[in-house]
Amino acid sequence: MEFIRLRGIGVSPGIAMGESFLTVPSSLAICKETIPVSQIDKEIERLKAAIQKTEKELLEIKEKIKIIAGEEQAILLEAHLLILRDRSLLSGLEKIIRQDKVKAEWALEEINRKYRGIFESINDEYFRQRQADIFDVLMRIQRNLKPETSKRRDQPSDRKVILVAHDLLPSEAASRFSRGNVIGVALDMGGPTSHTAILARSLDIPAVVGLHNITAQVRNGDFLIVDGTDGEVLINPPQAIRKEFQSKKEKYDKYRLELRKIARQPSVTLDGVAFKPLANIELPEEVSVAFSLGAEGIGLFRSEFIYLQRQSLPTEEEHFEIYSKLARRCYPRPVYIRTLDIGGEKSYSQFNLGAEPNPALGLRAIRFSLKNPEIFRLQLRAILRASGQGNVRLLFPMITEIEEILLIKELLAEVKSELRRQRVRFDENIPLGIMIEVPAAAAITEFLAKEVNFISIGTNDLIQYFLAVDRSNESVAYLYKPLHPSVLRLIKQVIDQANEAGREVGVCGEMAADPLSALILLGFGLRIFSMNPIFIPRIKKALRSVELKTVKEAAEEILKLKTSQDIEEYFIERVISRHPQAFLTTQLT
Ligand code: PEP
Ligand code: MG
């Protein structure tokens, strides 16, 4: 048997070794078949029956997932049920069948093509991944249009397997993982923010995606190694390599245990200074994973995803459902809900944003919300209604000037008095905060801080705007330097001014997740670090292994240096000489 080594994207860390099981490709690929007018009603009935069956299946999978992975993970299936029950889906399909006189299969194909077109125009990996949910539901209906006999052969239940597939639809992943014998996943397609990836992470199933054509290279029963940490898959490796990976697996399993241990340890430096690791999430089902990794709250809930899961604008009730679930799940820990951050690279159909000559500098985030007060008001009402328990905070993105805060406050006061009139309970003192992402706002932090309760520095955007470097443009990536002396000076100034104003200040950009940057930020006086939850253990470990005194002194010195390279070298050397453990944390995650 030939030994093949493939590189992909590791989306769920850890190593799995075992037998492969290939699932059949998920594809709608079918031909257009027309039907006579007399058969149209019958065809629609056939479609309705398949939709009903799909609903029953999804409800069953949801119950199973609830048992093995918990309530949060089952929400994925709820999202699918919402798509399935959306009346516009059935009416859209019906319309195609009637107008084009085609079979239901073709109508599904047409609808899929329509959505694909919409989602592909969105230049954001996370949102594009949401198309997978719609595709998933359509696939399921498609399958249920077929007679029982032509359905897929199933995975063995008597032994552990590594799933190999072209693409694993989220509900299919949920259904297969729920059987308890999937130990690894390898896919041709996929990205790190897909539901399948999130589910694999939360169940500790190592997964590698984006392998392009692994399905063409693996046969059922091949021996596979899936290295979800380094993003590699090995097909039929020789004994020596199996042994090497066996010891890597043991090391990793030990490391994972240590991470879980760190998650439970107090967040304090060697000299007892407390800091707070928080999590950035996009889906409510990520809450429990975040807490299991040591998050002490949700520091950034990106509310955009709520809009993306629907074809029309979400209603106040839909917003409320999600926020109140979040608040309940987090209680008593805080959850910082960020209002809609649309525009820029995150645009999509419901809003008819129109093409802007320079979207990054255009109508995005709070600018959009203030221009569309009905949409903004509805979101504020829903967030306030979910705030009754007192652990919700309101965070506004992309603030540029003080006038915006005043407008927000006016609107908020109106919404509050409306709620009071309607005798709806909410947190009268809900804390308000702004994101510092625009350099102009950073420069006047002392004024802005006085208007709000807390400051959250969005370093991803702040760096892009300050250095004039598009954060997603590879040709200028070499200039995107979080440790550029100008960036560090600016961030230090923001932290100082917020602290002087007596306001809580945190960082919720990627910088908070990088051990070197996080140690520098700690030295600058930062205590709140919000990040993708998978990075929390390593940051906790780094921060727990230093004394504040050391990093503070080193952080003061680097402000005198001229290049990011000098800064990096000096800081690492200075900290390591006192705390050799400080940078030993980054090897595995
Ligand atoms: C940021 O800009 O740093 C941030 C956290 O916001 P987002 O990445 O969602 O733009
Ligand atoms: Mg941002």
Coordinates of C-alpha atoms and ligand atoms in Angstrom, one line a residue:
M1 CA 0.0 0.0 0.0
E2 CA 1.3 3.3 -1.0
F3 CA 2.3 5.8 1.6
I4 CA 0.9 9.3 1.0
R5 CA 1.4 12.5 3.1
L6 CA -1.1 15.3 2.6
R7 CA -1.2 18.9 3.9
G8 CA -4.4 20.7 4.8
I9 CA -5.7 23.0 7.5
G10 CA -5.8 21.7 11.0
V11 CA -9.1 22.8 12.5
S12 CA -9.4 20.7 15.6
P13 CA -6.1 19.8 17.3
G14 CA -4.8 16.4 18.4
I15 CA -3.8 13.2 16.7
A16 CA -6.1 10.4 15.6
M17 CA -4.8 7.0 14.3
G18 CA -7.0 4.4 12.8
E19 CA -9.1 2.9 10.0
S20 CA -10.6 5.1 7.3
F21 CA -14.2 5.3 6.4
L22 CA -15.2 7.1 3.2
T23 CA -18.5 8.7 3.0
V24 CA -20.2 9.3 -0.4
P25 CA -19.8 12.7 -1.8
S26 CA -22.3 15.4 -0.9
S27 CA -23.4 17.0 -4.1
L28 CA -26.6 18.2 -5.6
A29 CA -25.3 17.4 -9.1
I30 CA -28.4 16.3 -11.0
C31 CA -29.9 16.9 -14.4
K32 CA -32.9 19.1 -15.3
E33 CA -36.0 17.0 -15.7
T34 CA -39.2 18.6 -16.8
I35 CA -42.7 17.4 -16.0
P36 CA -46.2 17.9 -17.5
V37 CA -48.4 20.5 -16.0
S38 CA -50.8 17.8 -14.7
Q39 CA -48.0 16.4 -12.5
I40 CA -47.0 19.7 -10.8
D41 CA -49.3 19.3 -7.8
K42 CA -48.1 15.8 -7.2
E43 CA -44.5 16.9 -7.5
I44 CA -45.1 19.6 -4.8
E45 CA -46.7 17.0 -2.5
R46 CA -43.6 14.8 -3.0
L47 CA -41.4 17.8 -2.1
K48 CA -43.5 18.5 1.0
A49 CA -43.2 14.9 2.1
A50 CA -39.4 15.1 1.8
I51 CA -39.3 18.3 3.8
Q52 CA -41.4 16.7 6.5
K53 CA -39.1 13.7 6.6
T54 CA -36.1 16.0 6.8
E55 CA -37.6 17.9 9.7
K56 CA -38.1 14.6 11.6
E57 CA -34.5 13.5 10.9
L58 CA -33.1 16.9 12.1
L59 CA -35.2 16.7 15.3
E60 CA -33.8 13.2 15.9
I61 CA -30.2 14.2 15.3
K62 CA -30.7 17.3 17.5
E63 CA -31.8 15.1 20.4
K64 CA -28.8 12.8 20.0
I65 CA -26.3 15.7 19.8
K66 CA -27.9 17.3 22.9
I67 CA -27.0 14.1 24.8
I68 CA -23.4 13.7 23.7
A69 CA -22.3 17.3 23.1
G70 CA -24.7 19.4 25.1
E71 CA -27.4 21.9 24.5
E72 CA -25.1 24.4 22.8
Q73 CA -24.0 22.1 20.0
A74 CA -27.6 21.2 19.3
I75 CA -28.3 24.8 18.4
L76 CA -26.6 24.1 15.0
L77 CA -29.5 21.8 14.3
E78 CA -31.9 24.4 15.4
A79 CA -30.4 26.7 12.8
H80 CA -31.0 24.1 10.2
L81 CA -34.6 23.6 11.3
L82 CA -35.1 27.4 11.0
I83 CA -33.8 27.3 7.5
L84 CA -36.1 24.3 6.7
R85 CA -39.1 26.0 8.2
D86 CA -38.6 29.3 6.6
R87 CA -41.6 29.8 4.5
S88 CA -39.7 31.5 1.7
L89 CA -37.8 28.3 1.1
L90 CA -40.9 26.2 0.3
S91 CA -42.5 29.0 -1.6
G92 CA -39.3 29.6 -3.6
L93 CA -39.1 25.9 -4.5
E94 CA -42.8 25.7 -5.4
K95 CA -42.4 28.7 -7.6
I96 CA -39.6 27.1 -9.6
I97 CA -41.5 23.8 -10.0
R98 CA -44.6 25.6 -11.2
Q99 CA -43.0 28.2 -13.4
D100 CA -40.3 25.9 -15.0
K101 CA -42.3 22.7 -14.8
V102 CA -39.4 20.8 -13.4
K103 CA -38.9 18.1 -10.8
A104 CA -38.3 19.0 -7.2
E105 CA -34.6 17.9 -7.4
W106 CA -34.0 20.5 -10.0
A107 CA -35.8 23.2 -8.0
L108 CA -33.4 22.4 -5.1
E109 CA -30.5 22.7 -7.4
E110 CA -31.7 26.1 -8.7
I111 CA -32.3 27.5 -5.1
N112 CA -28.8 26.3 -4.1
R113 CA -27.3 28.1 -7.1
K114 CA -29.1 31.3 -6.1
Y115 CA -27.8 31.2 -2.5
R116 CA -24.3 30.2 -3.6
G117 CA -24.2 33.3 -5.8
I118 CA -25.2 35.5 -2.9
F119 CA -22.8 34.0 -0.4
E120 CA -19.8 33.8 -2.8
S121 CA -19.9 37.5 -3.2
I122 CA -19.3 37.9 0.5
N123 CA -15.6 38.4 1.1
D124 CA -15.6 36.9 4.6
E125 CA -14.7 33.3 5.3
Y126 CA -17.0 33.0 8.3
F127 CA -20.0 34.2 6.5
R128 CA -19.3 32.2 3.4
Q129 CA -19.2 29.1 5.6
R130 CA -22.9 29.8 6.5
Q131 CA -23.8 28.8 3.0
A132 CA -22.9 25.3 4.1
D133 CA -25.9 25.3 6.4
I134 CA -28.3 26.1 3.6
F135 CA -26.6 23.6 1.3
D136 CA -26.8 21.0 4.1
V137 CA -30.6 21.4 4.5
L138 CA -31.1 21.3 0.7
M139 CA -29.0 18.1 0.5
R140 CA -31.1 16.4 3.1
I141 CA -34.3 17.3 1.3
Q142 CA -32.8 16.0 -1.9
R143 CA -31.8 12.7 -0.3
N144 CA -35.2 12.3 1.2
L145 CA -36.8 12.7 -2.3
K146 CA -35.1 9.4 -3.2
P147 CA -36.6 6.0 -2.4
E148 CA -35.1 4.3 0.7
T149 CA -33.2 1.7 -1.2
S150 CA -30.9 4.1 -3.0
K151 CA -29.7 5.7 0.2
R152 CA -26.0 5.7 1.3
R153 CA -24.2 2.8 2.8
D154 CA -23.5 3.5 6.4
Q155 CA -20.5 3.8 8.6
P156 CA -19.6 0.7 10.7
S157 CA -20.8 0.9 14.3
D158 CA -18.6 -1.8 15.8
R159 CA -15.3 -0.1 15.6
K160 CA -13.6 3.3 15.7
V161 CA -13.2 5.1 12.3
I162 CA -11.7 8.2 10.8
L163 CA -14.2 9.9 8.5
V164 CA -13.0 10.8 5.1
A165 CA -15.3 12.9 2.9
H166 CA -15.4 15.5 0.2
D167 CA -17.3 17.8 2.5
L168 CA -19.1 16.9 5.7
L169 CA -22.3 18.8 6.0
P170 CA -22.8 20.1 9.5
S171 CA -25.9 18.1 10.2
E172 CA -24.2 15.0 8.8
A173 CA -21.2 15.7 11.0
A174 CA -23.5 16.0 14.0
S175 CA -25.3 12.8 13.1
R176 CA -22.1 10.8 12.5
F177 CA -20.2 12.2 15.5
S178 CA -23.2 11.4 17.7
R179 CA -22.6 7.7 17.1
G180 CA -19.6 8.0 19.3
N181 CA -17.1 6.0 17.2
V182 CA -15.6 8.8 15.0
I183 CA -12.1 9.5 16.2
G184 CA -10.8 11.8 13.4
V185 CA -12.0 13.7 10.3
A186 CA -10.3 14.4 7.0
L187 CA -12.0 16.5 4.3
D188 CA -11.3 17.7 0.8
M189 CA -13.1 20.9 1.5
G190 CA -13.9 23.2 4.4
G191 CA -12.5 26.0 6.6
P192 CA -11.8 26.6 10.2
T193 CA -15.1 28.4 11.0
S194 CA -17.5 25.8 9.6
H195 CA -19.9 24.2 12.0
T196 CA -18.3 20.9 11.4
A197 CA -14.9 22.3 12.6
I198 CA -16.5 23.9 15.6
L199 CA -18.3 20.7 16.5
A200 CA -15.2 18.6 16.1
R201 CA -13.3 21.0 18.4
S202 CA -15.9 20.8 21.0
L203 CA -15.9 17.0 20.9
D204 CA -12.1 16.8 20.9
I205 CA -12.1 15.0 17.5
P206 CA -8.9 15.9 15.6
A207 CA -9.8 17.2 12.1
V208 CA -8.0 18.4 9.0
V209 CA -9.9 20.1 6.2
G210 CA -9.0 21.6 2.8
L211 CA -7.1 18.5 1.7
H212 CA -8.4 19.0 -1.9
N213 CA -8.5 15.4 -3.1
I214 CA -8.0 13.0 -0.2
T215 CA -11.2 11.2 -1.2
A216 CA -9.5 10.2 -4.4
Q217 CA -6.5 8.8 -2.6
V218 CA -8.0 6.9 0.3
R219 CA -9.9 3.6 0.2
N220 CA -12.1 2.2 2.9
G221 CA -10.0 0.5 5.6
D222 CA -6.7 2.3 4.9
F223 CA -4.7 3.2 7.9
L224 CA -4.7 6.9 8.5
I225 CA -3.1 9.4 10.8
V226 CA -4.9 12.7 11.2
D227 CA -2.8 15.4 12.8
G228 CA -5.2 18.2 13.5
T229 CA -2.5 20.3 15.2
D230 CA -0.2 20.5 12.3
G231 CA -2.8 20.0 9.6
E232 CA -1.5 16.8 8.1
V233 CA -3.0 13.5 7.0
L234 CA -0.8 10.4 6.4
I235 CA -2.2 7.5 4.4
N236 CA -0.8 4.1 5.1
P237 CA 2.4 5.3 6.8
P238 CA 5.3 2.8 7.5
Q239 CA 5.8 1.5 11.0
A240 CA 8.6 3.9 11.9
I241 CA 6.3 6.9 11.2
R242 CA 3.4 5.3 13.1
K243 CA 5.6 5.0 16.1
E244 CA 6.8 8.6 15.8
F245 CA 3.1 9.8 15.7
Q246 CA 2.2 7.5 18.5
S247 CA 4.7 9.3 20.8
K248 CA 3.5 12.7 19.4
K249 CA 0.0 11.7 20.3
E250 CA 0.9 10.8 23.8
K251 CA 2.7 14.1 24.2
Y252 CA -0.2 16.0 22.8
D253 CA -2.7 14.2 25.1
K254 CA -0.6 15.1 28.1
Y255 CA -0.4 18.7 26.9
R256 CA -4.2 18.8 26.5
L257 CA -4.6 17.6 30.0
E258 CA -2.2 20.3 31.1
L259 CA -4.2 22.9 29.2
R260 CA -7.4 21.8 30.9
K261 CA -5.6 22.1 34.2
I262 CA -4.4 25.6 33.3
A263 CA -8.0 26.5 32.4
R264 CA -9.0 25.9 36.1
Q265 CA -6.0 27.7 37.6
P266 CA -6.4 31.3 38.8
S267 CA -5.6 34.1 36.3
V268 CA -2.8 35.8 38.2
T269 CA 0.8 36.6 37.4
L270 CA 3.7 35.2 39.5
D271 CA 3.5 38.2 41.7
G272 CA -0.3 37.9 42.2
V273 CA -1.6 40.5 39.7
A274 CA -5.0 39.4 38.4
F275 CA -5.9 39.5 34.7
K276 CA -9.0 38.4 32.9
P277 CA -9.1 36.1 29.8
L278 CA -12.3 36.4 27.9
A279 CA -13.6 34.8 24.7
N280 CA -14.5 36.1 21.2
I281 CA -17.3 34.1 19.7
E282 CA -19.7 34.2 16.8
L283 CA -22.1 31.5 17.8
P284 CA -23.9 30.9 21.0
E285 CA -23.0 27.3 21.0
E286 CA -19.3 28.2 21.5
V287 CA -20.0 29.4 25.0
S288 CA -19.5 26.1 26.8
V289 CA -16.2 25.3 25.0
A290 CA -15.0 28.8 25.8
F291 CA -15.7 28.3 29.5
S292 CA -14.1 24.9 29.5
L293 CA -10.9 26.5 28.1
G294 CA -10.8 29.0 30.9
A295 CA -12.8 32.0 29.6
E296 CA -14.1 34.2 32.4
G297 CA -16.8 35.7 30.2
I298 CA -17.6 36.5 26.6
G299 CA -15.5 39.6 25.7
L300 CA -16.8 39.9 22.2
F301 CA -20.0 38.4 20.7
R302 CA -20.0 39.3 17.0
S303 CA -23.7 39.7 16.4
E304 CA -23.3 39.7 12.6
F305 CA -23.9 36.0 12.4
I306 CA -27.5 36.5 13.4
Y307 CA -28.2 38.4 10.2
L308 CA -26.3 35.9 8.0
Q309 CA -28.3 32.9 9.1
R310 CA -31.4 34.4 7.5
Q311 CA -32.5 35.5 4.1
S312 CA -34.6 38.4 5.5
L313 CA -33.8 40.8 8.4
P314 CA -34.0 39.1 11.8
T315 CA -36.9 40.1 13.9
E316 CA -36.6 41.5 17.4
E317 CA -37.8 38.2 18.8
E318 CA -35.1 36.3 16.9
H319 CA -32.4 38.7 18.2
F320 CA -33.9 38.5 21.7
E321 CA -33.9 34.6 21.7
I322 CA -30.2 34.6 21.0
Y323 CA -29.1 37.3 23.4
S324 CA -31.1 35.9 26.3
K325 CA -29.8 32.5 25.7
L326 CA -26.3 33.9 25.7
A327 CA -26.9 35.9 28.8
R328 CA -28.4 32.9 30.6
R329 CA -25.5 30.6 29.6
C330 CA -22.9 33.1 30.6
Y331 CA -24.5 34.1 33.9
P332 CA -23.0 35.3 36.2
R333 CA -20.1 35.9 33.9
P334 CA -20.3 39.0 31.7
V335 CA -21.1 39.0 28.0
Y336 CA -20.1 41.9 25.8
I337 CA -22.6 42.1 22.9
R338 CA -21.2 44.0 20.0
T339 CA -23.9 45.7 17.8
L340 CA -23.9 45.0 14.1
D341 CA -20.5 45.4 12.4
I342 CA -21.5 45.2 8.8
G343 CA -19.9 46.9 5.8
G344 CA -16.2 46.9 4.9
E345 CA -15.4 43.3 4.1
K346 CA -18.6 42.1 5.7
S347 CA -21.4 43.0 3.4
Y348 CA -24.5 41.1 2.4
S349 CA -27.7 41.0 0.6
Q350 CA -30.4 42.0 3.1
F351 CA -29.0 45.5 3.4
N352 CA -28.5 46.5 -0.3
L353 CA -25.4 48.3 0.7
G354 CA -24.4 49.1 -2.8
A355 CA -20.9 49.2 -4.1
E356 CA -18.7 51.7 -2.2
P357 CA -15.5 52.9 -3.9
N358 CA -13.6 52.3 -0.6
P359 CA -15.6 50.0 1.6
A360 CA -13.1 49.8 4.4
L361 CA -13.5 53.6 4.8
G362 CA -17.2 53.5 4.1
L363 CA -20.5 53.0 5.7
R364 CA -19.6 50.3 8.2
A365 CA -20.4 49.2 11.7
I366 CA -21.8 52.0 13.9
R367 CA -21.9 54.3 10.9
F368 CA -24.4 51.9 9.2
S369 CA -26.4 51.5 12.4
L370 CA -26.7 55.3 13.0
K371 CA -27.8 55.7 9.3
N372 CA -30.4 53.0 9.8
P373 CA -32.0 53.7 13.1
E374 CA -34.9 51.3 12.8
I375 CA -32.4 48.4 12.4
F376 CA -30.3 49.7 15.2
R377 CA -33.2 50.4 17.5
L378 CA -34.5 46.9 17.1
Q379 CA -31.2 45.4 18.0
L380 CA -30.8 47.7 21.0
R381 CA -34.3 46.7 22.2
A382 CA -33.5 43.0 22.0
I383 CA -30.2 43.4 23.8
L384 CA -31.8 45.5 26.6
R385 CA -34.6 43.0 27.0
A386 CA -32.0 40.3 27.5
S387 CA -30.1 42.3 30.1
G388 CA -32.3 41.8 33.1
Q389 CA -29.9 39.6 34.9
G390 CA -27.3 42.3 34.9
N391 CA -24.5 40.5 33.0
V392 CA -24.9 42.0 29.5
R393 CA -22.7 44.9 28.2
L394 CA -23.2 46.9 25.1
L395 CA -20.3 47.3 22.8
F396 CA -20.3 49.7 19.8
P397 CA -17.8 49.1 16.9
M398 CA -15.8 51.6 14.8
I399 CA -16.4 54.7 16.8
T400 CA -14.7 57.7 15.2
E401 CA -15.9 60.8 17.2
I402 CA -17.7 61.8 20.3
E403 CA -20.8 62.9 18.4
E404 CA -21.5 59.3 17.6
I405 CA -21.6 58.3 21.2
L406 CA -24.0 61.2 21.9
L407 CA -26.3 60.0 19.1
I408 CA -26.2 56.4 20.5
K409 CA -27.1 57.6 23.9
E410 CA -30.0 59.6 22.6
L411 CA -31.4 56.5 20.8
L412 CA -30.7 54.3 23.7
A413 CA -32.6 56.7 26.1
E414 CA -35.6 56.5 23.7
V415 CA -35.5 52.8 23.6
K416 CA -35.2 52.5 27.3
S417 CA -38.2 54.8 28.0
E418 CA -40.2 52.9 25.5
L419 CA -39.4 49.6 27.4
R420 CA -40.2 51.3 30.7
R421 CA -43.6 52.4 29.3
Q422 CA -44.2 48.8 28.2
R423 CA -43.1 47.5 31.7
V424 CA -40.4 45.4 30.2
R425 CA -37.6 44.5 32.6
F426 CA -34.0 45.4 31.6
D427 CA -30.7 46.5 33.2
E428 CA -31.1 50.3 33.8
N429 CA -27.4 50.6 34.3
I430 CA -26.3 48.4 31.4
P431 CA -22.6 49.2 30.9
L432 CA -21.7 50.9 27.6
G433 CA -18.4 50.5 25.8
I434 CA -16.8 51.4 22.5
M435 CA -14.3 49.7 20.3
I436 CA -11.2 51.7 19.6
E437 CA -10.5 50.7 16.0
V438 CA -10.1 54.0 14.2
P439 CA -6.8 55.8 14.9
A440 CA -8.7 59.1 15.3
A441 CA -10.7 57.6 18.2
A442 CA -7.5 56.2 19.8
A443 CA -6.0 59.7 19.8
I444 CA -8.9 61.1 21.8
T445 CA -9.4 58.2 24.2
E446 CA -9.4 60.5 27.2
F447 CA -12.5 62.3 25.9
L448 CA -14.3 59.2 24.7
A449 CA -13.6 57.2 27.8
K450 CA -15.5 59.7 29.9
E451 CA -18.6 59.1 27.9
V452 CA -18.7 55.3 28.4
N453 CA -18.1 52.6 31.0
F454 CA -15.4 50.7 29.2
I455 CA -13.0 50.6 26.2
S456 CA -12.2 47.6 24.0
I457 CA -9.3 48.0 21.6
G458 CA -9.9 46.2 18.3
T459 CA -6.3 45.8 17.3
N460 CA -7.2 44.0 14.0
D461 CA -8.8 47.1 12.6
L462 CA -6.8 49.6 14.5
I463 CA -3.5 48.3 13.1
Q464 CA -4.9 48.1 9.6
Y465 CA -6.1 51.7 9.7
F466 CA -3.1 53.1 11.5
L467 CA -0.5 51.5 9.2
A468 CA -2.7 51.8 6.1
V469 CA -2.4 48.1 5.5
D470 CA -5.4 46.0 4.4
R471 CA -5.5 43.2 7.0
S472 CA -6.4 40.6 4.3
N473 CA -4.2 41.7 1.5
E474 CA -1.3 39.3 1.1
S475 CA 0.9 41.5 -1.0
V476 CA 1.2 44.0 1.8
A477 CA 1.1 41.5 4.7
Y478 CA 4.7 42.1 5.5
L479 CA 3.8 45.6 6.6
Y480 CA 1.0 44.5 9.0
K481 CA 3.1 44.6 12.2
P482 CA 1.4 44.6 15.6
L483 CA 4.8 45.4 17.1
H484 CA 5.5 48.4 14.9
P485 CA 6.8 51.1 17.3
S486 CA 4.0 53.4 16.3
V487 CA 1.3 50.8 17.0
L488 CA 2.7 50.1 20.4
R489 CA 3.0 53.8 21.3
L490 CA -0.6 54.3 20.3
I491 CA -1.9 51.3 22.2
K492 CA 0.0 52.3 25.3
Q493 CA -1.5 55.8 25.1
V494 CA -5.0 54.3 24.8
I495 CA -4.5 52.0 27.8
D496 CA -3.0 54.9 29.9
Q497 CA -5.8 57.3 29.1
A498 CA -8.5 54.7 29.8
N499 CA -6.9 53.8 33.1
E500 CA -6.5 57.4 34.0
A501 CA -10.1 58.0 33.3
G502 CA -10.9 55.0 35.6
R503 CA -12.4 53.0 32.8
E504 CA -12.0 49.3 32.2
V505 CA -9.9 48.6 29.1
G506 CA -9.3 45.4 27.2
V507 CA -8.0 44.2 23.9
C508 CA -10.2 42.0 21.7
G509 CA -8.1 41.8 18.5
E510 CA -5.7 39.0 17.6
M511 CA -2.9 40.6 19.5
A512 CA -4.5 39.4 22.8
A513 CA -4.0 35.8 21.6
D514 CA -0.3 36.1 20.8
P515 CA 1.9 35.4 23.8
L516 CA 4.6 37.9 23.0
S517 CA 2.1 40.7 22.3
A518 CA -0.1 39.8 25.3
L519 CA 3.0 40.0 27.7
I520 CA 3.8 43.4 26.2
L521 CA 0.1 44.5 26.7
L522 CA 0.3 43.3 30.3
G523 CA 3.4 45.4 30.8
F524 CA 1.5 48.4 29.4
G525 CA -1.1 48.0 32.1
L526 CA -3.7 45.9 30.2
R527 CA -5.7 43.4 32.3
I528 CA -8.5 42.2 30.0
F529 CA -7.6 39.9 27.1
S530 CA -10.4 38.7 24.8
M531 CA -9.6 36.2 22.1
N532 CA -10.6 33.1 20.2
P533 CA -11.1 30.6 23.1
I534 CA -8.6 28.0 21.8
F535 CA -5.8 30.4 22.6
I536 CA -6.8 31.1 26.2
P537 CA -4.8 28.4 27.8
R538 CA -1.6 29.4 26.2
I539 CA -2.1 33.1 27.1
K540 CA -3.0 32.2 30.6
K541 CA 0.1 30.0 30.8
A542 CA 2.3 32.8 29.5
L543 CA 0.9 35.5 31.8
R544 CA 1.0 33.2 34.8
S545 CA 4.7 32.5 34.3
V546 CA 5.9 36.1 34.6
E547 CA 6.1 38.8 37.3
L548 CA 4.3 42.1 36.3
K549 CA 7.4 44.0 37.4
T550 CA 9.6 42.3 34.7
V551 CA 7.2 42.8 31.8
K552 CA 6.4 46.4 32.9
E553 CA 10.0 47.4 32.9
A554 CA 10.7 45.6 29.6
A555 CA 7.6 47.2 28.1
E556 CA 8.8 50.7 29.1
E557 CA 12.1 50.1 27.4
I558 CA 10.8 48.9 24.1
L559 CA 9.0 52.2 23.6
K560 CA 12.4 53.7 23.0
L561 CA 13.3 51.2 20.2
K562 CA 12.9 52.0 16.5
T563 CA 11.9 48.8 14.7
S564 CA 9.6 45.9 15.5
Q565 CA 12.5 43.5 15.2
D566 CA 14.5 45.3 17.8
I567 CA 11.4 45.4 20.0
E568 CA 10.7 41.7 19.7
E569 CA 14.3 40.7 20.3
Y570 CA 14.8 43.0 23.3
F571 CA 11.5 42.1 25.0
I572 CA 11.9 38.3 24.6
E573 CA 15.5 38.4 25.8
R574 CA 14.7 40.6 28.8
V575 CA 11.7 38.5 29.9
I576 CA 13.3 35.1 29.3
S577 CA 16.4 36.1 31.4
R578 CA 14.0 36.4 34.4
H579 CA 11.3 33.9 33.5
P580 CA 12.6 31.1 31.2
Q581 CA 9.1 29.5 31.1
A582 CA 7.4 32.6 29.6
F583 CA 7.7 31.6 25.9
L584 CA 7.5 27.8 26.2
T585 CA 3.8 27.8 25.7
T586 CA 3.4 28.1 22.0
Q587 CA 4.4 24.8 20.7
L588 CA 1.1 23.0 20.3
T589 CA -1.6 25.6 19.9
Ligands
PEP1 C1 -10.8 44.1 15.7 O1 -11.0 44.8 14.7 O2 -9.8 43.9 16.3 C2 -12.0 43.2 16.1 C3 -11.9 42.5 17.2 O3 -13.1 43.3 15.3 P1 -13.3 42.4 14.0 O4 -12.1 41.4 14.0 O5 -14.6 41.6 14.2 O6 -13.3 43.4 13.0
MG2 MG -13.0 45.3 13.9

